[in-house]
Amino acid sequence: MVQVIIRDVLNNEISSIIEEIFARYAVKDRIKNKRVLVKPNLLGAFPPERGVTTDPRIILEIVKKLKKYGAKEIIVGDNSGSIHFNPLKIAEVTGILEASDGCFTNLANEVIEVKVKSKYLDKLIISQIVREADYLINVPKFKTHSLTTISGAIKNMFGIIPGGRKAQLHTLSHSVKEFAELLVDIYQIRIPDLNIMDAILGMEGIGPTNGKPRIINKIIGSDNGIALDAVMATMMGLKPEAIELLQIAAARNLGEIDVSQLAIEGELEIISDYETPNNGLLQRIRKLAVPYIFNFAKVKPVVDYRKCKRCQHCVEVCPTSAMKLKNGFPEAERKKCVSCFCCEEHCPYGAIILPSWPVDLANRLIGK
Ligand code: SF4
Ligand code: SF4
């Protein structure tokens, strides 16, 4: 039975939780004299209190223990979603640079091309260290995601792809299900050896960037990222089997998503009133309809002019050049927009609104 450990940070030191997870998965024996990659979520230059990126205290404890147990080389890094900041700057603002204690590396510096088993592409550029690491510790964040419903362990491995290439990959898929398939294809390039999820300060609502931070005070560990994501989804009040990412991963026998079949240590608490992105009936109908009427079911993001600082990050990150400046403000061109929501994900000021389907329908009718 796959094990998942859920621990409360109110009653346990972060250090002792990481020690327990390491002991459970025999990390000490597996990393001695080995190269270890620690992969946090470094989506952008957000301070820890925003709940966007991995809590640096977890990274600090992981690095300390890896050093204590004699890892030959420790590399901490991610390919941030943001192409506008220096990776070092992102690591600094998120607190990961200091927590890495000299082990932070810009993963985009050295890349290789790898073959991928996928119906969407046959090769892909990834960070070289991902292939070379003897042991990979995935440290995702407990968050929602406006497109895939959940972020988490599978989605965090999207970060093995350098810089702006991630946004371009959205153009290869034409529905949420297809994008989820692509994400699982990428996860399978290098399945992490261990997953330690930061659920201390999670995110609810329209994640992964502009949702609301939510205190959860947990750390969750498992050597199976799919089981871990199923536990996260359950805690969010979602049904794992209703989430495309988890459906696809389970169909490929990558992990168990029926939480009753997992050996869970700790309390699997369903968090009351946890806001998820696709809760509404109309949104669910829209998602079901997407594969059939994708063009009609797409939603065009709208810019909130009161919040917009005209930084143009949304323009630069848009993979289809749908987002352009018009009268000094960005505006998405409906015909070109593929509803990847990269613009929303990368707007540092929360100025991009993803309208509900009925609102978007009304926008269409008035020619917006
Ligand atoms: S919408 Fe956001 S990312 Fe785009 S220009 Fe305005 S502030 Fe910048
Ligand atoms: S406008 Fe936004 S949602 Fe539309 S394609 Fe560009 S980045 Fe994606």
Short mmCIF file of C-alpha atoms and ligand atoms in Angstrom, two decimals:
data_model
loop_
_atom_site.label_atom_id
_atom_site.label_comp_id
_atom_site.label_asym_id
_atom_site.label_seq_id
_atom_site.Cartn_x
_atom_site.Cartn_y
_atom_site.Cartn_z
CA MET A 1 0.00 0.00 0.00
CA VAL A 2 1.28 3.47 -0.88
CA GLN A 3 1.97 5.56 2.20
CA VAL A 4 1.18 9.22 2.66
CA ILE A 5 2.28 11.04 5.80
CA ILE A 6 0.31 14.09 6.94
CA ARG A 7 1.82 16.08 9.78
CA ASP A 8 0.69 19.19 11.59
CA VAL A 9 3.28 21.96 11.98
CA LEU A 10 1.53 23.30 15.07
CA ASN A 11 2.36 20.21 17.09
CA ASN A 12 5.58 19.20 15.37
CA GLU A 13 8.76 21.03 14.43
CA ILE A 14 9.31 21.29 10.66
CA SER A 15 12.71 19.73 11.25
CA SER A 16 11.26 16.63 12.93
CA ILE A 17 8.60 16.21 10.21
CA ILE A 18 11.26 16.23 7.49
CA GLU A 19 13.36 13.81 9.58
CA GLU A 20 10.37 11.47 9.88
CA ILE A 21 9.65 11.57 6.14
CA PHE A 22 13.34 10.97 5.37
CA ALA A 23 13.40 8.01 7.77
CA ARG A 24 10.22 6.51 6.33
CA TYR A 25 11.59 6.50 2.79
CA ALA A 26 15.18 5.57 3.75
CA VAL A 27 16.51 8.78 2.22
CA LYS A 28 19.72 8.59 4.27
CA ASP A 29 20.75 5.31 2.59
CA ARG A 30 19.71 6.44 -0.85
CA ILE A 31 21.49 9.80 -1.06
CA LYS A 32 24.91 9.09 0.45
CA ASN A 33 27.55 10.20 -2.06
CA LYS A 34 24.82 10.95 -4.59
CA ARG A 35 23.73 14.05 -6.52
CA VAL A 36 20.42 15.26 -5.19
CA LEU A 37 18.08 17.73 -6.88
CA VAL A 38 15.60 19.56 -4.66
CA LYS A 39 12.81 21.05 -6.80
CA PRO A 40 10.69 23.68 -5.02
CA ASN A 41 7.90 25.73 -6.60
CA LEU A 42 9.52 29.02 -7.65
CA LEU A 43 6.75 30.31 -9.87
CA GLY A 44 7.84 33.92 -9.57
CA ALA A 45 9.23 36.67 -7.38
CA PHE A 46 6.64 36.42 -4.61
CA PRO A 47 7.43 36.70 -0.90
CA PRO A 48 6.51 33.63 1.21
CA GLU A 49 3.41 35.30 2.72
CA ARG A 50 1.72 35.33 -0.72
CA GLY A 51 1.40 31.53 -0.56
CA VAL A 52 2.60 31.13 -4.17
CA THR A 53 6.01 29.50 -3.71
CA THR A 54 7.46 26.78 -1.48
CA ASP A 55 8.03 27.77 2.14
CA PRO A 56 11.79 28.35 2.54
CA ARG A 57 11.77 26.76 6.02
CA ILE A 58 11.03 23.38 4.42
CA ILE A 59 13.85 23.79 1.92
CA LEU A 60 16.23 24.80 4.72
CA GLU A 61 15.47 21.63 6.68
CA ILE A 62 15.73 19.40 3.59
CA VAL A 63 19.13 20.88 2.70
CA LYS A 64 20.38 20.57 6.29
CA LYS A 65 19.49 16.89 6.40
CA LEU A 66 20.92 16.13 2.98
CA LYS A 67 24.20 17.68 4.13
CA LYS A 68 24.10 15.74 7.40
CA TYR A 69 23.52 12.45 5.58
CA GLY A 70 26.41 12.93 3.18
CA ALA A 71 24.91 13.79 -0.21
CA LYS A 72 27.80 14.34 -2.65
CA GLU A 73 26.11 17.31 -4.31
CA ILE A 74 22.91 19.18 -3.49
CA ILE A 75 21.23 21.33 -6.11
CA VAL A 76 18.20 23.46 -5.26
CA GLY A 77 16.43 25.07 -8.19
CA ASP A 78 13.45 25.48 -10.45
CA ASN A 79 12.70 26.96 -13.84
CA SER A 80 10.47 29.78 -12.81
CA GLY A 81 7.34 30.50 -14.78
CA SER A 82 8.41 34.12 -14.99
CA ILE A 83 10.76 35.15 -17.74
CA HIS A 84 10.96 38.70 -16.44
CA PHE A 85 13.12 38.25 -13.40
CA ASN A 86 16.56 36.88 -12.95
CA PRO A 87 16.22 33.41 -11.31
CA LEU A 88 18.57 34.59 -8.57
CA LYS A 89 16.22 37.50 -7.85
CA ILE A 90 13.25 35.13 -7.64
CA ALA A 91 15.21 32.86 -5.29
CA GLU A 92 16.09 35.87 -3.16
CA VAL A 93 12.54 37.30 -2.90
CA THR A 94 11.00 33.90 -2.14
CA GLY A 95 13.58 33.22 0.59
CA ILE A 96 14.77 30.07 -1.22
CA LEU A 97 18.23 31.49 -1.93
CA GLU A 98 19.07 31.87 1.74
CA ALA A 99 17.34 28.60 2.66
CA SER A 100 19.40 26.74 0.05
CA ASP A 101 22.56 27.52 2.03
CA GLY A 102 24.86 27.80 -0.98
CA CYS A 103 23.13 25.06 -3.02
CA PHE A 104 20.90 27.22 -5.24
CA THR A 105 21.49 26.80 -9.00
CA ASN A 106 19.86 28.40 -12.00
CA LEU A 107 18.47 25.26 -13.65
CA ALA A 108 18.13 27.00 -17.01
CA ASN A 109 21.93 27.31 -17.35
CA GLU A 110 22.43 23.80 -18.72
CA VAL A 111 19.77 22.09 -20.79
CA ILE A 112 19.48 18.93 -22.86
CA GLU A 113 17.02 17.58 -25.38
CA VAL A 114 15.22 14.40 -24.33
CA LYS A 115 12.83 12.04 -26.08
CA VAL A 116 9.28 12.13 -24.75
CA LYS A 117 6.53 9.54 -25.03
CA SER A 118 3.67 11.83 -25.91
CA LYS A 119 1.16 12.27 -28.69
CA TYR A 120 1.84 16.03 -28.59
CA LEU A 121 5.60 16.05 -29.12
CA ASP A 122 8.47 13.60 -29.41
CA LYS A 123 11.29 15.61 -27.86
CA LEU A 124 11.64 18.37 -25.35
CA ILE A 125 14.32 20.62 -23.86
CA ILE A 126 14.67 20.15 -20.11
CA SER A 127 17.23 21.13 -17.48
CA GLN A 128 20.19 18.79 -17.67
CA ILE A 129 20.42 18.23 -13.92
CA VAL A 130 16.97 16.65 -13.94
CA ARG A 131 18.39 13.80 -16.01
CA GLU A 132 21.67 13.63 -14.12
CA ALA A 133 20.40 13.73 -10.53
CA ASP A 134 20.59 10.39 -8.71
CA TYR A 135 17.76 11.39 -6.41
CA LEU A 136 15.02 13.98 -6.94
CA ILE A 137 12.99 15.55 -4.15
CA ASN A 138 9.89 17.35 -5.46
CA VAL A 139 8.68 20.06 -3.04
CA PRO A 140 5.36 21.31 -4.45
CA LYS A 141 2.86 23.70 -2.93
CA PHE A 142 -0.69 22.97 -1.75
CA LYS A 143 -2.53 25.16 -4.30
CA THR A 144 -5.42 25.36 -6.67
CA HIS A 145 -4.92 26.01 -10.38
CA SER A 146 -7.32 27.94 -12.58
CA LEU A 147 -6.82 25.61 -15.56
CA THR A 148 -6.08 22.18 -14.10
CA THR A 149 -8.05 22.67 -10.82
CA ILE A 150 -5.09 21.56 -8.70
CA SER A 151 -1.43 22.45 -8.72
CA GLY A 152 0.68 20.02 -6.64
CA ALA A 153 3.25 17.30 -7.35
CA ILE A 154 2.46 16.51 -11.01
CA LYS A 155 2.18 20.17 -11.99
CA ASN A 156 5.37 21.13 -10.12
CA MET A 157 7.39 18.90 -12.46
CA PHE A 158 6.35 21.16 -15.37
CA GLY A 159 9.18 23.29 -13.98
CA ILE A 160 11.83 20.96 -15.42
CA ILE A 161 11.27 22.89 -18.67
CA PRO A 162 13.24 26.12 -18.95
CA GLY A 163 11.75 29.61 -19.17
CA GLY A 164 9.21 30.67 -21.74
CA ARG A 165 9.05 27.24 -23.37
CA LYS A 166 6.44 26.24 -20.83
CA ALA A 167 3.96 28.80 -22.12
CA GLN A 168 4.50 27.64 -25.71
CA LEU A 169 3.53 24.09 -24.74
CA HIS A 170 0.01 25.28 -24.02
CA THR A 171 -0.51 25.75 -27.73
CA LEU A 172 -0.01 22.01 -28.37
CA SER A 173 -3.12 21.00 -26.49
CA HIS A 174 -6.69 22.08 -27.17
CA SER A 175 -8.56 21.17 -24.02
CA VAL A 176 -7.99 20.87 -20.31
CA LYS A 177 -7.79 17.08 -20.72
CA GLU A 178 -5.16 17.34 -23.45
CA PHE A 179 -3.09 19.77 -21.40
CA ALA A 180 -3.35 17.42 -18.41
CA GLU A 181 -2.12 14.56 -20.64
CA LEU A 182 0.86 16.66 -21.63
CA LEU A 183 1.63 17.46 -17.98
CA VAL A 184 1.57 13.77 -17.08
CA ASP A 185 3.83 13.03 -20.09
CA ILE A 186 6.30 15.56 -18.68
CA TYR A 187 5.98 14.15 -15.14
CA GLN A 188 6.93 10.75 -16.57
CA ILE A 189 10.21 12.09 -18.00
CA ARG A 190 11.59 11.98 -14.47
CA ILE A 191 9.30 10.68 -11.77
CA PRO A 192 10.44 12.19 -8.43
CA ASP A 193 11.87 9.81 -5.84
CA LEU A 194 10.26 11.69 -2.97
CA ASN A 195 7.59 14.40 -2.67
CA ILE A 196 7.34 16.72 0.31
CA MET A 197 4.38 19.06 -0.06
CA ASP A 198 4.34 22.48 1.56
CA ALA A 199 0.82 22.78 2.94
CA ILE A 200 1.74 25.29 5.63
CA LEU A 201 0.31 28.29 3.78
CA GLY A 202 -1.71 27.00 0.85
CA MET A 203 -3.71 28.83 -1.79
CA GLU A 204 -7.42 28.62 -2.56
CA GLY A 205 -9.61 30.22 -5.21
CA ILE A 206 -8.08 31.10 -8.53
CA GLY A 207 -4.53 29.78 -8.04
CA PRO A 208 -1.70 29.32 -8.66
CA THR A 209 -0.75 33.01 -8.32
CA ASN A 210 -3.71 35.23 -7.61
CA GLY A 211 -5.83 33.06 -5.34
CA LYS A 212 -6.17 33.65 -1.61
CA PRO A 213 -3.54 32.39 0.81
CA ARG A 214 -5.07 29.89 3.25
CA ILE A 215 -3.41 28.68 6.43
CA ILE A 216 -3.40 24.87 6.54
CA ASN A 217 -0.36 24.23 8.77
CA LYS A 218 0.52 20.84 7.31
CA ILE A 219 3.40 19.10 5.57
CA ILE A 220 2.53 16.04 3.49
CA GLY A 221 5.06 13.48 2.30
CA SER A 222 4.98 10.47 0.00
CA ASP A 223 7.23 8.70 -2.46
CA ASN A 224 4.25 8.72 -4.84
CA GLY A 225 3.30 12.14 -6.24
CA ILE A 226 -0.04 10.94 -7.62
CA ALA A 227 -1.21 9.65 -4.22
CA LEU A 228 0.00 12.88 -2.66
CA ASP A 229 -2.02 14.98 -5.14
CA ALA A 230 -5.09 12.79 -4.51
CA VAL A 231 -4.76 13.49 -0.79
CA MET A 232 -4.37 17.23 -1.46
CA ALA A 233 -7.45 17.25 -3.71
CA THR A 234 -9.47 15.40 -1.05
CA MET A 235 -8.41 17.90 1.61
CA MET A 236 -9.60 20.66 -0.73
CA GLY A 237 -13.02 18.99 -0.81
CA LEU A 238 -12.58 17.76 -4.39
CA LYS A 239 -13.07 14.28 -5.78
CA PRO A 240 -9.69 13.07 -7.09
CA GLU A 241 -11.37 10.94 -9.76
CA ALA A 242 -13.02 14.08 -11.20
CA ILE A 243 -9.69 15.81 -11.85
CA GLU A 244 -8.21 15.24 -15.30
CA LEU A 245 -4.57 15.16 -14.13
CA LEU A 246 -5.34 12.43 -11.62
CA GLN A 247 -7.63 10.47 -13.97
CA ILE A 248 -4.85 10.29 -16.55
CA ALA A 249 -2.09 9.44 -14.05
CA ALA A 250 -4.24 6.68 -12.52
CA ALA A 251 -5.10 5.25 -15.95
CA ARG A 252 -1.36 4.97 -16.59
CA ASN A 253 -0.86 3.14 -13.27
CA LEU A 254 1.36 5.89 -11.92
CA GLY A 255 -0.36 5.94 -8.55
CA GLU A 256 -3.47 5.32 -6.50
CA ILE A 257 -6.04 8.12 -6.40
CA ASP A 258 -8.64 6.33 -4.27
CA VAL A 259 -7.64 7.66 -0.86
CA SER A 260 -9.38 4.73 0.89
CA GLN A 261 -6.71 2.52 -0.69
CA LEU A 262 -3.80 4.55 0.71
CA ALA A 263 -1.99 4.00 3.99
CA ILE A 264 -2.44 7.48 5.40
CA GLU A 265 -0.60 8.38 8.57
CA GLY A 266 -2.06 11.44 10.21
CA GLU A 267 -5.43 13.09 9.89
CA LEU A 268 -6.94 13.40 6.43
CA GLU A 269 -9.02 16.45 7.19
CA ILE A 270 -11.36 17.92 4.58
CA ILE A 271 -10.90 21.67 4.91
CA SER A 272 -14.25 23.40 5.23
CA ASP A 273 -15.25 25.90 2.54
CA TYR A 274 -12.03 25.53 0.59
CA GLU A 275 -12.50 27.58 -2.55
CA THR A 276 -11.60 25.74 -5.74
CA PRO A 277 -11.52 27.28 -9.23
CA ASN A 278 -14.14 25.18 -11.00
CA ASN A 279 -16.80 24.76 -8.38
CA GLY A 280 -19.80 26.12 -10.25
CA LEU A 281 -22.14 23.93 -12.27
CA LEU A 282 -21.68 26.08 -15.37
CA GLN A 283 -17.92 25.80 -15.09
CA ARG A 284 -18.21 22.02 -14.86
CA ILE A 285 -20.45 21.93 -17.93
CA ARG A 286 -17.94 24.14 -19.72
CA LYS A 287 -15.09 21.75 -18.93
CA LEU A 288 -17.12 18.77 -20.13
CA ALA A 289 -17.94 20.63 -23.30
CA VAL A 290 -14.40 21.78 -23.97
CA PRO A 291 -13.25 18.80 -26.05
CA TYR A 292 -16.27 19.14 -28.32
CA ILE A 293 -16.76 22.84 -28.65
CA PHE A 294 -13.39 24.04 -27.45
CA ASN A 295 -13.38 27.27 -29.33
CA PHE A 296 -16.79 28.24 -28.02
CA ALA A 297 -16.04 27.07 -24.49
CA LYS A 298 -12.84 29.08 -24.16
CA VAL A 299 -12.80 32.05 -21.85
CA LYS A 300 -10.99 35.26 -22.74
CA PRO A 301 -9.14 36.95 -19.87
CA VAL A 302 -10.01 40.54 -19.10
CA VAL A 303 -7.70 43.22 -17.70
CA ASP A 304 -8.69 45.17 -14.59
CA TYR A 305 -7.45 48.64 -15.51
CA ARG A 306 -7.52 49.81 -11.89
CA LYS A 307 -4.95 47.23 -10.90
CA CYS A 308 -2.88 47.07 -14.09
CA LYS A 309 0.58 48.67 -13.84
CA ARG A 310 1.30 48.29 -17.58
CA CYS A 311 4.37 46.14 -16.89
CA GLN A 312 3.59 44.08 -20.03
CA HIS A 313 4.54 40.73 -18.45
CA CYS A 314 1.25 39.33 -19.75
CA VAL A 315 2.11 40.48 -23.28
CA GLU A 316 5.54 38.85 -23.20
CA VAL A 317 4.40 35.55 -21.72
CA CYS A 318 1.42 35.00 -24.05
CA PRO A 319 2.34 32.00 -26.24
CA THR A 320 0.09 32.99 -29.14
CA SER A 321 0.68 36.78 -29.13
CA ALA A 322 -3.02 37.21 -28.35
CA MET A 323 -2.25 39.71 -25.60
CA LYS A 324 -1.29 43.06 -27.07
CA LEU A 325 -1.22 46.66 -25.96
CA LYS A 326 -4.23 48.72 -26.99
CA ASN A 327 -4.46 52.34 -25.91
CA GLY A 328 -1.63 51.70 -23.47
CA PHE A 329 -3.26 48.71 -21.74
CA PRO A 330 -3.04 45.01 -22.59
CA GLU A 331 -6.00 43.35 -24.23
CA ALA A 332 -6.44 39.77 -25.42
CA GLU A 333 -7.53 39.08 -28.98
CA ARG A 334 -10.26 36.45 -28.76
CA LYS A 335 -9.41 34.67 -32.00
CA LYS A 336 -5.82 34.07 -30.98
CA CYS A 337 -6.39 33.35 -27.29
CA VAL A 338 -6.09 29.64 -26.37
CA SER A 339 -7.24 30.12 -22.75
CA CYS A 340 -3.96 28.90 -21.32
CA PHE A 341 -4.21 31.56 -18.55
CA CYS A 342 -0.45 32.12 -18.60
CA CYS A 343 -1.15 35.87 -18.54
CA GLU A 344 -3.19 35.50 -15.36
CA GLU A 345 -0.57 33.23 -13.82
CA HIS A 346 2.22 35.72 -14.46
CA CYS A 347 0.56 39.04 -13.72
CA PRO A 348 2.33 40.22 -10.56
CA TYR A 349 -0.55 42.53 -9.62
CA GLY A 350 -3.57 40.26 -9.92
CA ALA A 351 -4.88 42.52 -12.69
CA ILE A 352 -6.13 39.76 -15.00
CA ILE A 353 -9.62 38.45 -14.40
CA LEU A 354 -10.79 35.10 -15.72
CA PRO A 355 -14.51 35.65 -16.24
CA SER A 356 -17.00 32.88 -15.57
CA TRP A 357 -18.47 31.23 -18.64
CA PRO A 358 -21.77 33.22 -18.55
CA VAL A 359 -19.88 36.52 -18.13
CA ASP A 360 -17.60 35.58 -21.01
CA LEU A 361 -20.67 34.72 -23.08
CA ALA A 362 -22.07 38.17 -22.33
CA ASN A 363 -18.72 39.70 -23.32
CA ARG A 364 -18.89 37.85 -26.65
CA LEU A 365 -22.38 39.17 -27.32
CA ILE A 366 -21.22 42.75 -26.92
CA GLY A 367 -18.22 42.06 -29.14
CA LYS A 368 -15.55 42.07 -26.43
S1 SF4 B 1 -2.32 42.99 -16.72
FE1 SF4 B 1 -0.76 42.53 -15.16
S2 SF4 B 1 0.95 41.66 -16.31
FE2 SF4 B 1 -0.37 42.71 -17.81
S3 SF4 B 1 0.47 44.75 -17.98
FE3 SF4 B 1 -1.14 44.86 -16.45
S4 SF4 B 1 -0.08 44.54 -14.50
FE4 SF4 B 1 1.34 43.87 -16.09
S1 SF4 B 2 -4.22 36.04 -23.72
FE1 SF4 B 2 -3.67 34.95 -21.83
S2 SF4 B 2 -5.01 33.16 -21.82
FE2 SF4 B 2 -5.04 33.99 -23.92
S3 SF4 B 2 -3.44 32.84 -24.98
FE3 SF4 B 2 -2.50 34.72 -24.20
S4 SF4 B 2 -1.63 34.13 -22.21
FE4 SF4 B 2 -3.09 32.53 -22.79
#
